[in-house]
Short mmCIF file of C-alpha atoms and ligand atoms in Angstrom, two decimals:
data_model
loop_
_atom_site.label_atom_id
_atom_site.label_comp_id
_atom_site.label_asym_id
_atom_site.label_seq_id
_atom_site.Cartn_x
_atom_site.Cartn_y
_atom_site.Cartn_z
CA UNK A 650 -21.40 -19.83 -25.40
CA UNK A 651 -20.18 -18.93 -28.87
CA UNK A 652 -22.46 -19.13 -31.90
CA UNK A 653 -20.99 -22.44 -33.13
CA UNK A 654 -21.44 -23.98 -29.66
CA UNK A 655 -25.17 -23.17 -29.70
CA UNK A 656 -25.36 -24.73 -33.15
CA UNK A 657 -23.63 -27.88 -31.89
CA UNK A 658 -25.89 -28.07 -28.85
CA UNK A 659 -28.95 -27.57 -31.10
CA UNK A 660 -27.92 -30.40 -33.46
CA UNK A 661 -27.34 -32.67 -30.49
CA UNK A 662 -30.73 -31.80 -28.94
CA UNK A 663 -32.38 -32.42 -32.32
CA UNK A 664 -30.70 -35.82 -32.61
CA UNK A 665 -31.76 -36.80 -29.06
CA UNK A 666 -35.31 -35.71 -29.84
CA UNK A 667 -35.38 -37.88 -32.98
CA UNK A 668 -34.18 -40.83 -30.85
CA UNK A 669 -36.70 -40.12 -28.09
CA UNK A 670 -39.50 -39.84 -30.68
CA UNK A 671 -38.47 -43.14 -32.27
CA UNK A 672 -38.60 -44.83 -28.90
CA UNK A 673 -42.06 -43.36 -28.15
CA UNK A 674 -43.34 -44.55 -31.55
CA UNK A 675 -42.03 -48.05 -30.82
CA UNK A 676 -43.89 -48.05 -27.49
CA UNK A 677 -47.25 -47.40 -29.17
CA UNK A 678 -48.10 -51.10 -29.48
CA UNK A 679 -47.12 -51.86 -25.87
CA UNK A 680 -49.34 -51.66 -22.85
CA UNK A 681 -48.11 -48.93 -20.56
CA UNK A 682 -49.02 -47.82 -17.09
CA UNK A 683 -51.25 -44.75 -16.89
CA UNK A 684 -51.51 -42.76 -13.66
CA UNK A 685 -53.57 -39.67 -12.85
CA UNK A 686 -51.66 -36.80 -11.24
CA UNK A 687 -53.46 -33.70 -9.90
CA UNK A 688 -56.89 -34.56 -11.43
CA UNK A 689 -58.53 -36.75 -14.09
CA UNK A 690 -57.34 -34.48 -16.94
CA UNK A 691 -53.73 -34.81 -15.82
CA UNK A 692 -52.18 -38.12 -16.87
CA UNK A 693 -48.69 -39.53 -16.82
CA UNK A 694 -47.39 -42.82 -18.23
CA UNK A 695 -44.15 -44.70 -17.79
CA UNK A 696 -43.28 -43.51 -21.33
CA UNK A 697 -43.38 -39.86 -20.15
CA UNK A 698 -40.98 -40.73 -17.31
CA UNK A 699 -38.66 -42.84 -19.48
CA UNK A 700 -38.44 -40.05 -22.06
CA UNK A 701 -37.53 -37.45 -19.45
CA UNK A 702 -34.96 -39.87 -17.96
CA UNK A 703 -33.45 -40.31 -21.45
CA UNK A 704 -32.89 -36.53 -21.78
CA UNK A 705 -31.63 -36.26 -18.22
CA UNK A 706 -28.92 -38.90 -18.78
CA UNK A 707 -27.83 -37.32 -22.08
CA UNK A 708 -27.71 -33.77 -20.67
CA UNK A 709 -25.89 -34.76 -17.45
CA UNK A 710 -23.27 -36.60 -19.51
CA UNK A 711 -22.65 -33.87 -22.10
CA UNK A 712 -23.46 -30.69 -20.15
CA UNK A 713 -22.98 -31.34 -16.42
CA UNK A 714 -23.24 -27.60 -15.64
CA UNK A 715 -26.66 -27.19 -17.24
CA UNK A 716 -29.83 -27.51 -15.17
CA UNK A 717 -33.01 -29.37 -16.10
CA UNK A 718 -36.60 -28.28 -15.45
CA UNK A 719 -38.70 -31.28 -16.48
CA UNK A 720 -42.40 -31.87 -15.98
CA UNK A 721 -41.88 -35.27 -14.38
CA UNK A 722 -39.45 -33.86 -11.82
CA UNK A 723 -36.42 -36.01 -12.65
CA UNK A 724 -34.21 -32.96 -13.15
CA UNK A 725 -33.42 -30.09 -10.79
CA UNK A 726 -35.55 -27.94 -8.55
CA UNK A 727 -35.21 -24.86 -10.78
CA UNK A 728 -36.31 -21.57 -9.18
CA UNK A 729 -34.53 -19.13 -11.50
CA UNK A 730 -33.15 -19.12 -15.04
CA UNK A 731 -29.54 -18.35 -14.18
CA UNK A 732 -27.06 -20.19 -16.47
CA UNK A 733 -28.36 -22.69 -19.02
CA UNK A 734 -31.64 -24.45 -18.29
CA UNK A 735 -33.30 -27.18 -20.35
CA UNK A 736 -37.09 -26.92 -19.98
CA UNK A 737 -38.58 -30.26 -20.98
CA UNK A 738 -42.03 -31.69 -21.51
CA UNK A 739 -41.32 -35.31 -22.46
CA UNK A 740 -44.86 -35.79 -23.81
CA UNK A 741 -47.08 -32.76 -24.21
CA UNK A 742 -50.60 -34.02 -24.82
CA UNK A 743 -50.45 -37.18 -22.72
CA UNK A 744 -54.26 -37.51 -22.82
CA UNK A 745 -54.01 -37.65 -26.64
CA UNK A 746 -51.07 -40.06 -26.41
CA UNK A 747 -53.11 -42.42 -24.23
CA UNK A 748 -56.48 -42.12 -25.99
CA UNK A 749 -55.94 -41.07 -29.61
CA UNK A 750 -52.33 -42.08 -30.20
CA UNK A 751 -51.64 -38.90 -32.18
CA UNK A 752 -51.42 -35.12 -31.59
CA UNK A 753 -48.78 -35.18 -28.90
CA UNK A 754 -45.28 -33.75 -28.94
CA UNK A 755 -41.94 -33.62 -27.21
CA UNK A 756 -41.25 -30.03 -26.19
CA UNK A 757 -37.82 -28.67 -25.42
CA UNK A 758 -36.75 -25.10 -24.69
CA UNK A 759 -33.12 -24.30 -23.86
CA UNK A 760 -32.77 -20.99 -22.04
CA UNK A 761 -29.58 -19.11 -21.25
CA UNK A 762 -29.67 -16.38 -18.56
CA UNK A 763 -33.44 -16.22 -19.04
CA UNK A 764 -33.38 -15.96 -22.83
CA UNK A 765 -34.82 -18.68 -25.04
CA UNK A 766 -31.95 -19.85 -27.28
CA UNK A 767 -33.25 -23.14 -28.72
CA UNK A 768 -36.79 -24.42 -29.24
CA UNK A 769 -37.82 -27.87 -30.43
CA UNK A 770 -41.36 -29.22 -30.68
CA UNK A 771 -41.59 -32.68 -32.22
CA UNK A 772 -44.91 -34.13 -33.33
CA UNK A 773 -43.86 -37.73 -32.92
CA UNK A 774 -46.54 -39.48 -34.98
CA UNK A 775 -46.58 -36.97 -37.87
CA UNK A 776 -42.75 -36.85 -37.80
CA UNK A 777 -42.93 -33.05 -37.90
CA UNK A 778 -40.14 -31.30 -36.07
CA UNK A 779 -40.50 -27.56 -35.45
CA UNK A 780 -37.19 -25.98 -34.47
CA UNK A 781 -35.49 -22.65 -33.90
CA UNK A 782 -32.21 -21.24 -32.69
CA UNK A 783 -32.50 -17.61 -31.56
CA UNK A 784 -31.76 -15.23 -34.41
CA UNK A 785 -31.54 -17.96 -37.06
CA UNK A 786 -35.17 -18.40 -38.09
CA UNK A 787 -37.64 -21.21 -37.51
CA UNK A 788 -38.00 -24.47 -39.40
CA UNK A 789 -40.52 -27.24 -39.95
CA UNK A 790 -38.30 -30.24 -40.64
CA UNK A 791 -35.81 -28.80 -43.16
CA UNK A 792 -38.14 -26.05 -44.50
CA UNK A 793 -37.67 -22.49 -43.25
CA UNK A 794 -40.88 -20.96 -41.88
CA UNK A 795 -41.72 -17.51 -43.25
CA UNK A 796 -42.43 -14.51 -41.05
CA UNK A 797 -46.14 -14.63 -40.21
CA UNK A 798 -48.30 -12.98 -42.87
CA UNK A 799 -51.00 -10.39 -42.34
CA UNK A 800 -54.28 -11.87 -41.18
CA UNK A 801 -57.51 -10.33 -39.85
CA UNK A 802 -59.50 -11.66 -36.91
CA UNK A 803 -62.41 -12.45 -39.25
CA UNK A 804 -60.26 -14.81 -41.31
CA UNK A 805 -58.32 -16.28 -38.41
CA UNK A 806 -58.39 -19.78 -36.93
CA UNK A 807 -58.00 -19.75 -33.17
CA UNK A 808 -57.41 -22.52 -30.70
CA UNK A 809 -58.59 -22.88 -27.14
CA UNK A 810 -60.11 -25.50 -24.94
CA UNK A 811 -63.91 -25.36 -24.53
CA UNK A 812 -63.36 -25.41 -20.77
CA UNK A 813 -61.80 -21.94 -20.94
CA UNK A 814 -64.96 -20.55 -22.58
CA UNK A 815 -66.93 -21.79 -19.58
CA UNK A 816 -64.45 -20.05 -17.25
CA UNK A 817 -64.36 -16.75 -19.12
CA UNK A 818 -67.42 -15.96 -21.20
CA UNK A 819 -65.54 -13.12 -22.91
CA UNK A 820 -63.96 -15.78 -25.10
CA UNK A 821 -67.38 -16.19 -26.76
CA UNK A 822 -66.72 -12.93 -28.63
CA UNK A 823 -63.66 -14.54 -30.19
CA UNK A 824 -65.71 -17.59 -31.18
CA UNK A 825 -68.14 -15.27 -32.97
CA UNK A 826 -65.58 -12.96 -34.58
CA UNK A 827 -63.04 -15.51 -35.84
CA UNK A 828 -63.46 -17.89 -38.77
CA UNK A 829 -63.19 -21.01 -36.60
CA UNK A 830 -61.99 -22.32 -33.26
CA UNK A 831 -60.10 -25.60 -32.86
CA UNK A 832 -58.70 -27.49 -29.88
CA UNK A 833 -55.85 -30.00 -30.24
CA UNK A 834 -55.04 -30.75 -26.59
CA UNK A 835 -51.28 -30.26 -26.86
CA UNK A 836 -50.15 -26.74 -25.97
CA UNK A 837 -46.62 -27.00 -27.39
CA UNK A 838 -47.95 -28.23 -30.71
CA UNK A 839 -50.61 -25.51 -30.80
CA UNK A 840 -47.95 -22.82 -30.30
CA UNK A 841 -45.89 -24.42 -33.11
CA UNK A 842 -49.04 -24.38 -35.27
CA UNK A 843 -49.34 -20.62 -34.68
CA UNK A 844 -45.69 -20.32 -35.78
CA UNK A 845 -46.34 -22.12 -39.06
CA UNK A 846 -49.68 -20.39 -39.75
CA UNK A 847 -51.97 -23.39 -39.28
CA UNK A 848 -53.47 -21.46 -36.36
CA UNK A 849 -53.48 -17.69 -35.85
CA UNK A 850 -53.73 -17.65 -32.06
CA UNK A 851 -53.74 -20.07 -29.14
CA UNK A 852 -55.09 -19.21 -25.69
CA UNK A 853 -54.80 -21.13 -22.44
CA UNK A 854 -55.49 -20.19 -18.83
CA UNK A 855 -53.17 -22.62 -17.09
CA UNK A 856 -49.85 -23.65 -18.54
CA UNK A 857 -46.49 -24.59 -17.03
CA UNK A 858 -43.06 -23.46 -18.35
CA UNK A 859 -42.49 -26.84 -20.09
CA UNK A 860 -45.73 -26.41 -22.09
CA UNK A 861 -44.60 -23.11 -23.58
CA UNK A 862 -40.77 -22.91 -23.53
CA UNK A 863 -40.01 -24.69 -26.83
CA UNK A 864 -42.90 -23.20 -28.78
CA UNK A 865 -42.23 -19.64 -27.65
CA UNK A 866 -38.64 -19.70 -29.02
CA UNK A 867 -39.97 -20.96 -32.37
CA UNK A 868 -42.79 -18.41 -32.45
CA UNK A 869 -40.47 -15.52 -31.78
CA UNK A 870 -38.41 -16.37 -34.88
CA UNK A 871 -41.42 -15.79 -37.16
CA UNK A 872 -42.28 -12.54 -35.31
CA UNK A 873 -45.17 -14.12 -33.46
CA UNK A 874 -46.09 -12.85 -30.00
CA UNK A 875 -46.38 -14.82 -26.78
CA UNK A 876 -47.40 -13.21 -23.50
CA UNK A 877 -49.80 -14.07 -20.77
CA UNK A 878 -53.52 -13.46 -21.28
CA UNK A 879 -53.17 -9.91 -19.96
CA UNK A 880 -50.27 -9.01 -22.27
CA UNK A 881 -47.56 -9.38 -19.59
CA UNK A 882 -44.18 -10.95 -20.32
CA UNK A 883 -43.85 -14.69 -19.61
CA UNK A 884 -41.45 -15.68 -16.82
CA UNK A 885 -41.05 -19.42 -17.59
CA UNK A 886 -40.86 -20.03 -13.84
CA UNK A 887 -44.40 -20.82 -12.77
CA UNK A 888 -47.89 -21.46 -14.07
CA UNK A 889 -49.46 -18.70 -16.12
CA UNK A 890 -52.04 -17.97 -18.78
CA UNK A 891 -50.91 -17.73 -22.42
CA UNK A 892 -51.80 -15.88 -25.58
CA UNK A 893 -49.59 -16.98 -28.50
CA UNK A 894 -50.59 -15.14 -31.66
CA UNK A 895 -49.89 -13.88 -35.13
CA UNK A 896 -48.71 -10.29 -34.47
CA UNK A 897 -51.40 -8.86 -36.78
CA UNK A 898 -54.25 -10.01 -34.52
CA UNK A 899 -52.47 -10.09 -31.14
CA UNK A 900 -53.63 -6.63 -29.98
CA UNK A 901 -57.17 -7.14 -31.22
CA UNK A 902 -57.44 -10.44 -29.35
CA UNK A 903 -56.24 -8.76 -26.14
CA UNK A 904 -58.77 -5.93 -26.69
CA UNK A 905 -61.63 -8.34 -27.34
CA UNK A 906 -61.05 -10.28 -24.15
CA UNK A 907 -60.39 -7.32 -21.89
CA UNK A 908 -63.05 -4.85 -22.97
C1 LIG B 2166 -51.24 -30.48 -21.18
C2 LIG B 2166 -51.57 -30.17 -22.61
C3 LIG B 2166 -52.97 -29.58 -22.71
C4 LIG B 2166 -53.12 -28.35 -21.85
C5 LIG B 2166 -52.75 -28.69 -20.41
C6 LIG B 2166 -51.34 -29.24 -20.34
P1 LIG B 2166 -49.59 -32.54 -20.67
O1 LIG B 2166 -49.92 -30.99 -21.08
O2 LIG B 2166 -50.66 -29.26 -23.19
O3 LIG B 2166 -53.27 -29.22 -24.03
O4 LIG B 2166 -54.44 -27.89 -21.93
O5 LIG B 2166 -52.85 -27.52 -19.63
O6 LIG B 2166 -51.02 -29.55 -19.01
O7 LIG B 2166 -50.05 -32.75 -19.27
O8 LIG B 2166 -50.25 -33.41 -21.65
O9 LIG B 2166 -48.09 -32.54 -20.77
CA1 LIG B 2167 -47.61 -30.30 -21.28
CA1 LIG B 2168 -46.33 -33.76 -20.26
#
């Protein structure tokens, strides 16, 4: 696709995301069905499914040749990233959506022949939309995000779930060496927070492509780094660990957890 076509597709995806967010906000006062999926930490509501269905209908109508990898399984059974693939998490942070009614996001990554071309992470309740088109910088709403500044581990704010510390005690070193550790419960948003400097690194041991696709495109535009926990390239095809970080502490974080 030519440059202007990516721009058109991006503006359309942004518009759909605004509409989807509006509809999620409207649903906040309603009672919705909540189901557990794999375990008690893994929830889905009818709003998650309706949001994915909304994107599916729009994409099928405008881009019938594109494929869809969506968390709720309404799209295609995607096993490779050939052609153009929309990687969608209709609500990232469903536990927050259900319990706290804030700190959840729509996450969208559009990949072409395996390369992340468009990233959108929309914090629905804060009305903060993080976006990027490959090679054109990252934005928070209409404001361009600067390239990530120099930061040291001692002055950094990290984010990971307390459960991961129980699984890998080496993370305790990072708790001690950093300024503070936070946990927001919405991976896509936490990657976007690394991109805008609110966090300096985010670590998870078990994420799916839809949790990381949108955020990783945005992070790349501010020279942030995203790999798995061992420093290997992400494939966006199956579950993996994640380290998304400011480039100035990325190597030190890897060293701390692997030494
Ligand atoms: C979850 C959130 C959470 C992360 C989980 C994800 P979901 O996504 O991003 O922060 O720890 O691994 O599955 O289920 O709310 O879309
Ligand atoms: Ca998710
Ligand atoms: Ca989800």
